[in-house]
Amino acid sequence: MQTSMASIMICAILCLCGCSSSNGTPANSVAQGIYCGSFTATFGSTGSSSSSGGSSSSSSSSSGTSGSSSFCSGSDSSPVFFGMVQADGTAVFFTKQNSNLVLYAPAAVTAASFSLPVNAIGLNGSVVRTVAGGTDSGTLTGTVSGGDLSGSISDNYGNNVDFAATANADTWARTSSLATVAGSYKSSFSLGGTTYAPTLAIDSGGNITGTDSGGCSYGGAVTTPDTLHNDYNMKLTSSCLSGQTFSGIGAYFPAGLSNPNGILSPAELKVGLSNGTASGIYLNLSLSN
């Protein structure tokens, strides 16, 4: 999708560590859940290619449980919109088509109707405003009704992404725990033109350690802000990422789930992260033990 917005799971404008109400339980956003759907895109004269490879696109996408590279099912070429909203309104959304992946991080989504500032970044070299991995900002406008989320993301350059998605209640209803995600995972991501392929271990306390073949070391932590739902926070650091800390949210998908892509195996932990400024990572962690 050609858009001047690409996203970043920005921790700076979102309360990524799980805001709580006065009684210590998460606030109850009406929009909370895991969403799967599709998008269309239109572009102004100054737009540049990103998620749809430079042309408007339209397609429906079934709201399956999980896919090889997203929260949702659907073919690699279909324009998929997916993401999640935590109980406190912290949110992250993605558009994906072919190899183009854009991540959108709005301010907290707490009301049934909303118009919010959103930050964006092109992930894995996706082009935004003629720049691979470029960034932009705009406005996320939408409504939540009966488990459906719909709306648009627009910027000042005439670029617009319309989306429609459905909450996957069964996926969101899975409880979360550190014991559930404990294990060794493999993943890969691109940042600044370099591809990293770490093996990360999450212990029973949520601590992350890891290395990759390039000699990079990794650290961080996983926490569970809302144990009643499939809801995880993550922080990740690396010796090869200039001391940056990437923070974000995600969900866990156990092995054996069935969708149009087949049977999921192994289990996966899917997380969107940002460094709070202009870089983002989408981690599709596959359990390896």
PDB file of C-alpha atoms in Angstrom:
ATOM      1  CA  MET A   1       0.000   0.000   0.000  1.00  0.00           C
ATOM      2  CA  GLN A   2       1.419   3.265  -0.972  1.00  0.00           C
ATOM      3  CA  THR A   3       1.139   5.389   2.077  1.00  0.00           C
ATOM      4  CA  SER A   4       3.101   8.114   3.659  1.00  0.00           C
ATOM      5  CA  MET A   5       2.498   6.429   6.962  1.00  0.00           C
ATOM      6  CA  ALA A   6       4.269   3.507   8.330  1.00  0.00           C
ATOM      7  CA  SER A   7       4.175   2.616  11.848  1.00  0.00           C
ATOM      8  CA  ILE A   8       6.032   2.113  14.886  1.00  0.00           C
ATOM      9  CA  MET A   9       4.887   0.726  18.036  1.00  0.00           C
ATOM     10  CA  ILE A  10       5.768   3.883  19.838  1.00  0.00           C
ATOM     11  CA  CYS A  11       6.068   3.461  23.567  1.00  0.00           C
ATOM     12  CA  ALA A  12       6.551   7.181  24.099  1.00  0.00           C
ATOM     13  CA  ILE A  13       2.968   8.103  23.231  1.00  0.00           C
ATOM     14  CA  LEU A  14       1.382   4.867  24.365  1.00  0.00           C
ATOM     15  CA  CYS A  15       1.320   3.527  27.909  1.00  0.00           C
ATOM     16  CA  LEU A  16       3.029   0.304  26.860  1.00  0.00           C
ATOM     17  CA  CYS A  17       3.700  -0.912  30.373  1.00  0.00           C
ATOM     18  CA  GLY A  18       0.011  -1.312  31.125  1.00  0.00           C
ATOM     19  CA  CYS A  19      -1.794   1.623  32.708  1.00  0.00           C
ATOM     20  CA  SER A  20      -3.998   0.584  35.597  1.00  0.00           C
ATOM     21  CA  SER A  21      -7.072   1.881  37.301  1.00  0.00           C
ATOM     22  CA  SER A  22      -7.008   2.849  40.970  1.00  0.00           C
ATOM     23  CA  ASN A  23      -7.792  -0.713  42.053  1.00  0.00           C
ATOM     24  CA  GLY A  24      -4.753  -2.105  40.218  1.00  0.00           C
ATOM     25  CA  THR A  25      -6.642  -3.778  37.371  1.00  0.00           C
ATOM     26  CA  PRO A  26      -6.324  -2.663  33.730  1.00  0.00           C
ATOM     27  CA  ALA A  27      -8.733  -0.002  32.504  1.00  0.00           C
ATOM     28  CA  ASN A  28     -11.454  -1.462  30.295  1.00  0.00           C
ATOM     29  CA  SER A  29     -11.196  -0.041  26.791  1.00  0.00           C
ATOM     30  CA  VAL A  30     -14.298  -0.755  24.709  1.00  0.00           C
ATOM     31  CA  ALA A  31     -11.944  -1.447  21.795  1.00  0.00           C
ATOM     32  CA  GLN A  32      -9.764  -4.068  23.490  1.00  0.00           C
ATOM     33  CA  GLY A  33      -9.079  -7.180  21.448  1.00  0.00           C
ATOM     34  CA  ILE A  34      -7.135  -8.727  18.582  1.00  0.00           C
ATOM     35  CA  TYR A  35      -8.357  -7.682  15.135  1.00  0.00           C
ATOM     36  CA  CYS A  36      -8.051  -9.119  11.644  1.00  0.00           C
ATOM     37  CA  GLY A  37      -9.345  -7.647   8.405  1.00  0.00           C
ATOM     38  CA  SER A  38      -8.375  -5.913   5.180  1.00  0.00           C
ATOM     39  CA  PHE A  39      -7.604  -2.452   3.856  1.00  0.00           C
ATOM     40  CA  THR A  40      -7.777  -0.261   0.776  1.00  0.00           C
ATOM     41  CA  ALA A  41      -5.494   2.666   0.014  1.00  0.00           C
ATOM     42  CA  THR A  42      -5.563   5.872  -2.014  1.00  0.00           C
ATOM     43  CA  PHE A  43      -2.690   8.279  -2.491  1.00  0.00           C
ATOM     44  CA  GLY A  44      -2.047  11.946  -3.017  1.00  0.00           C
ATOM     45  CA  SER A  45       0.443  13.363  -5.484  1.00  0.00           C
ATOM     46  CA  THR A  46       3.252  13.324  -2.923  1.00  0.00           C
ATOM     47  CA  GLY A  47       2.575   9.785  -1.728  1.00  0.00           C
ATOM     48  CA  SER A  48       5.086   6.997  -2.143  1.00  0.00           C
ATOM     49  CA  SER A  49       4.896   3.240  -2.120  1.00  0.00           C
ATOM     50  CA  SER A  50       4.769   1.280   1.076  1.00  0.00           C
ATOM     51  CA  SER A  51       2.284  -1.430   1.896  1.00  0.00           C
ATOM     52  CA  SER A  52       0.663  -2.032  -1.455  1.00  0.00           C
ATOM     53  CA  GLY A  53       3.706  -1.682  -3.623  1.00  0.00           C
ATOM     54  CA  GLY A  54       2.628   1.618  -5.115  1.00  0.00           C
ATOM     55  CA  SER A  55      -0.982   1.080  -6.142  1.00  0.00           C
ATOM     56  CA  SER A  56      -4.387   1.148  -4.576  1.00  0.00           C
ATOM     57  CA  SER A  57      -5.557  -2.235  -3.417  1.00  0.00           C
ATOM     58  CA  SER A  58      -8.684  -3.892  -2.157  1.00  0.00           C
ATOM     59  CA  SER A  59      -9.383  -7.352  -0.867  1.00  0.00           C
ATOM     60  CA  SER A  60     -11.233  -9.194   1.833  1.00  0.00           C
ATOM     61  CA  SER A  61      -9.343 -11.239   4.396  1.00  0.00           C
ATOM     62  CA  SER A  62     -10.805 -13.880   6.661  1.00  0.00           C
ATOM     63  CA  SER A  63     -10.331 -13.215  10.343  1.00  0.00           C
ATOM     64  CA  GLY A  64      -8.398 -16.416  11.019  1.00  0.00           C
ATOM     65  CA  THR A  65      -6.443 -16.989  14.183  1.00  0.00           C
ATOM     66  CA  SER A  66      -2.886 -16.760  12.965  1.00  0.00           C
ATOM     67  CA  GLY A  67      -0.752 -16.696   9.860  1.00  0.00           C
ATOM     68  CA  SER A  68       2.896 -17.275   9.131  1.00  0.00           C
ATOM     69  CA  SER A  69       3.677 -13.574   9.281  1.00  0.00           C
ATOM     70  CA  SER A  70       0.734 -11.841  10.921  1.00  0.00           C
ATOM     71  CA  PHE A  71      -1.973 -12.152  13.565  1.00  0.00           C
ATOM     72  CA  CYS A  72      -4.356 -13.076  10.745  1.00  0.00           C
ATOM     73  CA  SER A  73      -4.813 -15.640   8.034  1.00  0.00           C
ATOM     74  CA  GLY A  74      -4.860 -14.853   4.347  1.00  0.00           C
ATOM     75  CA  SER A  75      -2.450 -15.190   1.435  1.00  0.00           C
ATOM     76  CA  ASP A  76       0.806 -13.249   1.323  1.00  0.00           C
ATOM     77  CA  SER A  77      -0.494 -11.068  -1.509  1.00  0.00           C
ATOM     78  CA  SER A  78      -3.821 -10.109   0.070  1.00  0.00           C
ATOM     79  CA  PRO A  79      -3.930  -6.670   1.755  1.00  0.00           C
ATOM     80  CA  VAL A  80      -4.246  -7.627   5.420  1.00  0.00           C
ATOM     81  CA  PHE A  81      -4.982  -5.235   8.280  1.00  0.00           C
ATOM     82  CA  PHE A  82      -4.290  -6.612  11.747  1.00  0.00           C
ATOM     83  CA  GLY A  83      -3.380  -5.558  15.265  1.00  0.00           C
ATOM     84  CA  MET A  84      -4.493  -5.365  18.863  1.00  0.00           C
ATOM     85  CA  VAL A  85      -5.781  -3.005  21.539  1.00  0.00           C
ATOM     86  CA  GLN A  86      -4.963  -3.627  25.192  1.00  0.00           C
ATOM     87  CA  ALA A  87      -7.423  -3.077  28.032  1.00  0.00           C
ATOM     88  CA  ASP A  88      -5.878   0.324  28.798  1.00  0.00           C
ATOM     89  CA  GLY A  89      -6.233   1.422  25.142  1.00  0.00           C
ATOM     90  CA  THR A  90      -2.603   0.874  24.120  1.00  0.00           C
ATOM     91  CA  ALA A  91      -2.784  -0.135  20.477  1.00  0.00           C
ATOM     92  CA  VAL A  92      -0.748  -1.158  17.485  1.00  0.00           C
ATOM     93  CA  PHE A  93      -1.981  -1.873  13.956  1.00  0.00           C
ATOM     94  CA  PHE A  94      -0.293  -3.166  10.813  1.00  0.00           C
ATOM     95  CA  THR A  95      -0.978  -3.266   7.106  1.00  0.00           C
ATOM     96  CA  LYS A  96       0.715  -6.024   5.148  1.00  0.00           C
ATOM     97  CA  GLN A  97       0.741  -6.994   1.499  1.00  0.00           C
ATOM     98  CA  ASN A  98       3.456  -9.077  -0.097  1.00  0.00           C
ATOM     99  CA  SER A  99       6.717  -8.022   1.571  1.00  0.00           C
ATOM    100  CA  ASN A 100       5.461  -4.557   2.492  1.00  0.00           C
ATOM    101  CA  LEU A 101       4.740  -4.133   6.183  1.00  0.00           C
ATOM    102  CA  VAL A 102       3.647  -0.891   7.841  1.00  0.00           C
ATOM    103  CA  LEU A 103       3.088  -0.433  11.555  1.00  0.00           C
ATOM    104  CA  TYR A 104       0.780   2.247  12.997  1.00  0.00           C
ATOM    105  CA  ALA A 105       0.872   3.360  16.646  1.00  0.00           C
ATOM    106  CA  PRO A 106      -1.950   5.669  17.728  1.00  0.00           C
ATOM    107  CA  ALA A 107      -2.593   7.367  21.012  1.00  0.00           C
ATOM    108  CA  ALA A 108      -4.650   5.228  23.406  1.00  0.00           C
ATOM    109  CA  VAL A 109      -7.887   3.889  21.870  1.00  0.00           C
ATOM    110  CA  THR A 110     -10.363   4.071  24.757  1.00  0.00           C
ATOM    111  CA  ALA A 111     -13.685   5.197  23.236  1.00  0.00           C
ATOM    112  CA  ALA A 112     -16.121   3.599  20.800  1.00  0.00           C
ATOM    113  CA  SER A 113     -15.551   6.498  18.385  1.00  0.00           C
ATOM    114  CA  PHE A 114     -12.150   8.136  18.127  1.00  0.00           C
ATOM    115  CA  SER A 115      -9.937  10.519  16.184  1.00  0.00           C
ATOM    116  CA  LEU A 116      -6.350  10.199  17.364  1.00  0.00           C
ATOM    117  CA  PRO A 117      -2.815  11.165  16.340  1.00  0.00           C
ATOM    118  CA  VAL A 118      -0.895   8.214  14.908  1.00  0.00           C
ATOM    119  CA  ASN A 119       2.788   7.647  14.215  1.00  0.00           C
ATOM    120  CA  ALA A 120       4.043   5.308  11.545  1.00  0.00           C
ATOM    121  CA  ILE A 121       7.117   3.612  10.107  1.00  0.00           C
ATOM    122  CA  GLY A 122       7.932   1.316   7.211  1.00  0.00           C
ATOM    123  CA  LEU A 123       9.207  -1.993   8.590  1.00  0.00           C
ATOM    124  CA  ASN A 124      11.824  -4.210   6.958  1.00  0.00           C
ATOM    125  CA  GLY A 125      12.622  -1.582   4.339  1.00  0.00           C
ATOM    126  CA  SER A 126       9.047  -0.785   3.287  1.00  0.00           C
ATOM    127  CA  VAL A 127       9.046   2.609   1.572  1.00  0.00           C
ATOM    128  CA  VAL A 128       7.293   5.595   3.137  1.00  0.00           C
ATOM    129  CA  ARG A 129       7.484   9.045   1.547  1.00  0.00           C
ATOM    130  CA  THR A 130      10.152   7.720  -0.877  1.00  0.00           C
ATOM    131  CA  VAL A 131      12.351   6.499   1.997  1.00  0.00           C
ATOM    132  CA  ALA A 132      12.930   2.841   2.856  1.00  0.00           C
ATOM    133  CA  GLY A 133      11.958   2.522   6.490  1.00  0.00           C
ATOM    134  CA  GLY A 134      10.646   6.082   6.405  1.00  0.00           C
ATOM    135  CA  THR A 135       8.309   7.584   8.966  1.00  0.00           C
ATOM    136  CA  ASP A 136       5.266   9.819   8.990  1.00  0.00           C
ATOM    137  CA  SER A 137       2.414  10.959  11.207  1.00  0.00           C
ATOM    138  CA  GLY A 138      -1.278  11.493  10.687  1.00  0.00           C
ATOM    139  CA  THR A 139      -4.721  10.847  12.134  1.00  0.00           C
ATOM    140  CA  LEU A 140      -6.450   7.564  12.962  1.00  0.00           C
ATOM    141  CA  THR A 141     -10.241   7.893  12.845  1.00  0.00           C
ATOM    142  CA  GLY A 142     -12.562   5.013  13.572  1.00  0.00           C
ATOM    143  CA  THR A 143     -15.395   3.323  15.412  1.00  0.00           C
ATOM    144  CA  VAL A 144     -15.855   0.077  17.322  1.00  0.00           C
ATOM    145  CA  SER A 145     -19.262  -1.593  17.194  1.00  0.00           C
ATOM    146  CA  GLY A 146     -20.314  -5.157  17.927  1.00  0.00           C
ATOM    147  CA  GLY A 147     -16.756  -6.457  17.721  1.00  0.00           C
ATOM    148  CA  ASP A 148     -16.050  -4.696  14.416  1.00  0.00           C
ATOM    149  CA  LEU A 149     -13.381  -2.020  14.007  1.00  0.00           C
ATOM    150  CA  SER A 150     -13.446   0.274  10.983  1.00  0.00           C
ATOM    151  CA  GLY A 151     -12.040   3.621   9.988  1.00  0.00           C
ATOM    152  CA  SER A 152      -9.194   5.329   8.188  1.00  0.00           C
ATOM    153  CA  ILE A 153      -5.650   6.595   8.608  1.00  0.00           C
ATOM    154  CA  SER A 154      -4.836   9.815   6.786  1.00  0.00           C
ATOM    155  CA  ASP A 155      -1.992  12.315   6.536  1.00  0.00           C
ATOM    156  CA  ASN A 156      -1.406  15.836   5.231  1.00  0.00           C
ATOM    157  CA  TYR A 157      -0.278  14.607   1.798  1.00  0.00           C
ATOM    158  CA  GLY A 158      -3.560  13.123   0.607  1.00  0.00           C
ATOM    159  CA  ASN A 159      -2.665   9.532   1.462  1.00  0.00           C
ATOM    160  CA  ASN A 160      -5.474   7.505   3.007  1.00  0.00           C
ATOM    161  CA  VAL A 161      -5.858   3.948   4.297  1.00  0.00           C
ATOM    162  CA  ASP A 162      -9.390   2.657   4.870  1.00  0.00           C
ATOM    163  CA  PHE A 163      -9.677  -0.474   6.985  1.00  0.00           C
ATOM    164  CA  ALA A 164     -12.307  -2.876   8.291  1.00  0.00           C
ATOM    165  CA  ALA A 165     -11.561  -5.625  10.801  1.00  0.00           C
ATOM    166  CA  THR A 166     -13.295  -8.031  13.149  1.00  0.00           C
ATOM    167  CA  ALA A 167     -12.243  -8.925  16.669  1.00  0.00           C
ATOM    168  CA  ASN A 168     -11.151 -12.513  17.172  1.00  0.00           C
ATOM    169  CA  ALA A 169     -12.794 -13.150  20.530  1.00  0.00           C
ATOM    170  CA  ASP A 170     -11.398 -16.658  21.011  1.00  0.00           C
ATOM    171  CA  THR A 171      -7.818 -15.526  20.476  1.00  0.00           C
ATOM    172  CA  TRP A 172      -8.176 -12.553  22.829  1.00  0.00           C
ATOM    173  CA  ALA A 173      -9.892 -14.683  25.483  1.00  0.00           C
ATOM    174  CA  ARG A 174      -6.834 -16.898  26.022  1.00  0.00           C
ATOM    175  CA  THR A 175      -5.280 -16.132  29.389  1.00  0.00           C
ATOM    176  CA  SER A 176      -1.663 -14.987  29.519  1.00  0.00           C
ATOM    177  CA  SER A 177       1.164 -16.039  31.815  1.00  0.00           C
ATOM    178  CA  LEU A 178       4.948 -16.045  31.847  1.00  0.00           C
ATOM    179  CA  ALA A 179       4.855 -19.840  32.076  1.00  0.00           C
ATOM    180  CA  THR A 180       2.964 -19.938  28.777  1.00  0.00           C
ATOM    181  CA  VAL A 181       5.646 -18.062  26.826  1.00  0.00           C
ATOM    182  CA  ALA A 182       8.725 -19.469  28.583  1.00  0.00           C
ATOM    183  CA  GLY A 183      11.005 -21.195  26.079  1.00  0.00           C
ATOM    184  CA  SER A 184      13.529 -20.687  23.286  1.00  0.00           C
ATOM    185  CA  TYR A 185      12.482 -18.834  20.125  1.00  0.00           C
ATOM    186  CA  LYS A 186      13.943 -18.092  16.705  1.00  0.00           C
ATOM    187  CA  SER A 187      13.131 -14.977  14.693  1.00  0.00           C
ATOM    188  CA  SER A 188      14.523 -12.550  12.151  1.00  0.00           C
ATOM    189  CA  PHE A 189      13.997  -8.853  11.455  1.00  0.00           C
ATOM    190  CA  SER A 190      15.536  -6.079   9.395  1.00  0.00           C
ATOM    191  CA  LEU A 191      16.579  -2.698  10.725  1.00  0.00           C
ATOM    192  CA  GLY A 192      18.624  -0.015   9.015  1.00  0.00           C
ATOM    193  CA  GLY A 193      19.341  -2.296   6.077  1.00  0.00           C
ATOM    194  CA  THR A 194      20.755  -5.089   8.273  1.00  0.00           C
ATOM    195  CA  THR A 195      19.017  -8.402   8.902  1.00  0.00           C
ATOM    196  CA  TYR A 196      19.261  -9.943  12.364  1.00  0.00           C
ATOM    197  CA  ALA A 197      18.337 -13.547  13.217  1.00  0.00           C
ATOM    198  CA  PRO A 198      18.455 -13.963  17.001  1.00  0.00           C
ATOM    199  CA  THR A 199      17.678 -16.972  19.139  1.00  0.00           C
ATOM    200  CA  LEU A 200      15.942 -15.616  22.235  1.00  0.00           C
ATOM    201  CA  ALA A 201      15.261 -17.446  25.491  1.00  0.00           C
ATOM    202  CA  ILE A 202      12.433 -16.336  27.795  1.00  0.00           C
ATOM    203  CA  ASP A 203      12.729 -17.752  31.302  1.00  0.00           C
ATOM    204  CA  SER A 204       9.962 -18.403  33.830  1.00  0.00           C
ATOM    205  CA  GLY A 205      10.387 -14.888  35.226  1.00  0.00           C
ATOM    206  CA  GLY A 206       9.980 -13.271  31.800  1.00  0.00           C
ATOM    207  CA  ASN A 207      13.659 -12.357  31.383  1.00  0.00           C
ATOM    208  CA  ILE A 208      15.003 -12.402  27.820  1.00  0.00           C
ATOM    209  CA  THR A 209      18.543 -13.420  26.828  1.00  0.00           C
ATOM    210  CA  GLY A 210      19.890 -14.305  23.416  1.00  0.00           C
ATOM    211  CA  THR A 211      22.529 -14.171  20.711  1.00  0.00           C
ATOM    212  CA  ASP A 212      22.790 -14.350  16.934  1.00  0.00           C
ATOM    213  CA  SER A 213      25.380 -15.601  14.459  1.00  0.00           C
ATOM    214  CA  GLY A 214      26.711 -12.072  13.990  1.00  0.00           C
ATOM    215  CA  GLY A 215      27.918 -11.885  17.585  1.00  0.00           C
ATOM    216  CA  CYS A 216      25.097  -9.661  18.851  1.00  0.00           C
ATOM    217  CA  SER A 217      23.748 -10.233  22.344  1.00  0.00           C
ATOM    218  CA  TYR A 218      20.159  -9.551  23.385  1.00  0.00           C
ATOM    219  CA  GLY A 219      18.330  -8.836  26.623  1.00  0.00           C
ATOM    220  CA  GLY A 220      14.969  -7.630  27.812  1.00  0.00           C
ATOM    221  CA  ALA A 221      11.791  -8.789  29.478  1.00  0.00           C
ATOM    222  CA  VAL A 222       8.238  -9.989  28.867  1.00  0.00           C
ATOM    223  CA  THR A 223       5.421  -8.991  31.216  1.00  0.00           C
ATOM    224  CA  THR A 224       1.689  -9.747  31.427  1.00  0.00           C
ATOM    225  CA  PRO A 225      -0.321  -6.531  31.951  1.00  0.00           C
ATOM    226  CA  ASP A 226      -3.674  -8.327  31.705  1.00  0.00           C
ATOM    227  CA  THR A 227      -3.591 -12.013  32.617  1.00  0.00           C
ATOM    228  CA  LEU A 228      -7.264 -12.462  31.709  1.00  0.00           C
ATOM    229  CA  HIS A 229      -6.423 -11.969  28.031  1.00  0.00           C
ATOM    230  CA  ASN A 230      -3.835 -12.934  25.407  1.00  0.00           C
ATOM    231  CA  ASP A 231      -1.818  -9.828  26.126  1.00  0.00           C
ATOM    232  CA  TYR A 232       1.946  -9.384  26.513  1.00  0.00           C
ATOM    233  CA  ASN A 233       4.358  -6.461  26.809  1.00  0.00           C
ATOM    234  CA  MET A 234       7.969  -6.809  25.692  1.00  0.00           C
ATOM    235  CA  LYS A 235      11.176  -4.811  25.966  1.00  0.00           C
ATOM    236  CA  LEU A 236      14.209  -5.790  23.875  1.00  0.00           C
ATOM    237  CA  THR A 237      17.792  -4.526  23.775  1.00  0.00           C
ATOM    238  CA  SER A 238      20.799  -5.598  21.717  1.00  0.00           C
ATOM    239  CA  SER A 239      24.507  -4.882  21.759  1.00  0.00           C
ATOM    240  CA  CYS A 240      24.235  -4.272  18.004  1.00  0.00           C
ATOM    241  CA  LEU A 241      21.437  -1.684  18.186  1.00  0.00           C
ATOM    242  CA  SER A 242      23.366   1.249  19.661  1.00  0.00           C
ATOM    243  CA  GLY A 243      21.998   0.851  23.162  1.00  0.00           C
ATOM    244  CA  GLN A 244      18.397   1.378  22.053  1.00  0.00           C
ATOM    245  CA  THR A 245      15.484  -0.184  23.942  1.00  0.00           C
ATOM    246  CA  PHE A 246      12.574  -1.370  21.810  1.00  0.00           C
ATOM    247  CA  SER A 247       9.202  -1.706  23.559  1.00  0.00           C
ATOM    248  CA  GLY A 248       5.849  -3.003  22.412  1.00  0.00           C
ATOM    249  CA  ILE A 249       2.901  -5.352  22.722  1.00  0.00           C
ATOM    250  CA  GLY A 250       1.879  -8.678  21.259  1.00  0.00           C
ATOM    251  CA  ALA A 251       0.060 -11.991  21.577  1.00  0.00           C
ATOM    252  CA  TYR A 252       0.827 -15.716  21.806  1.00  0.00           C
ATOM    253  CA  PHE A 253      -0.486 -18.357  19.416  1.00  0.00           C
ATOM    254  CA  PRO A 254      -0.147 -21.996  20.535  1.00  0.00           C
ATOM    255  CA  ALA A 255       0.721 -24.805  18.137  1.00  0.00           C
ATOM    256  CA  GLY A 256      -2.180 -26.708  16.646  1.00  0.00           C
ATOM    257  CA  LEU A 257      -4.346 -23.759  15.649  1.00  0.00           C
ATOM    258  CA  SER A 258      -6.126 -24.296  12.351  1.00  0.00           C
ATOM    259  CA  ASN A 259      -6.781 -21.637   9.711  1.00  0.00           C
ATOM    260  CA  PRO A 260      -6.702 -21.344   5.899  1.00  0.00           C
ATOM    261  CA  ASN A 261      -2.885 -21.379   6.044  1.00  0.00           C
ATOM    262  CA  GLY A 262      -2.934 -24.832   7.664  1.00  0.00           C
ATOM    263  CA  ILE A 263      -2.069 -25.997  11.159  1.00  0.00           C
ATOM    264  CA  LEU A 264       0.198 -23.671  13.111  1.00  0.00           C
ATOM    265  CA  SER A 265       3.411 -25.350  14.227  1.00  0.00           C
ATOM    266  CA  PRO A 266       5.413 -24.461  16.204  1.00  0.00           C
ATOM    267  CA  ALA A 267       3.808 -21.971  18.601  1.00  0.00           C
ATOM    268  CA  GLU A 268       4.478 -18.281  17.922  1.00  0.00           C
ATOM    269  CA  LEU A 269       4.778 -15.092  19.955  1.00  0.00           C
ATOM    270  CA  LYS A 270       4.063 -12.093  17.715  1.00  0.00           C
ATOM    271  CA  VAL A 271       5.165  -8.658  18.906  1.00  0.00           C
ATOM    272  CA  GLY A 272       5.471  -5.158  17.447  1.00  0.00           C
ATOM    273  CA  LEU A 273       8.228  -2.990  18.960  1.00  0.00           C
ATOM    274  CA  SER A 274       9.640   0.522  18.596  1.00  0.00           C
ATOM    275  CA  ASN A 275      12.428   2.574  20.100  1.00  0.00           C
ATOM    276  CA  GLY A 276      10.063   5.473  20.747  1.00  0.00           C
ATOM    277  CA  THR A 277      11.452   7.642  17.943  1.00  0.00           C
ATOM    278  CA  ALA A 278      11.764   6.406  14.380  1.00  0.00           C
ATOM    279  CA  SER A 279      12.564   2.689  14.256  1.00  0.00           C
ATOM    280  CA  GLY A 280      10.285  -0.297  14.521  1.00  0.00           C
ATOM    281  CA  ILE A 281      10.529  -4.084  14.606  1.00  0.00           C
ATOM    282  CA  TYR A 282       7.951  -6.804  13.986  1.00  0.00           C
ATOM    283  CA  LEU A 283       9.036  -9.986  15.780  1.00  0.00           C
ATOM    284  CA  ASN A 284       7.441 -13.256  14.739  1.00  0.00           C
ATOM    285  CA  LEU A 285       9.046 -15.510  17.363  1.00  0.00           C
ATOM    286  CA  SER A 286       8.764 -19.242  16.618  1.00  0.00           C
ATOM    287  CA  LEU A 287       9.161 -21.627  19.528  1.00  0.00           C
ATOM    288  CA  SER A 288      12.182 -23.876  18.989  1.00  0.00           C
ATOM    289  CA  ASN A 289      12.089 -26.174  22.029  1.00  0.00           C
TER     290      ASN A 289
END
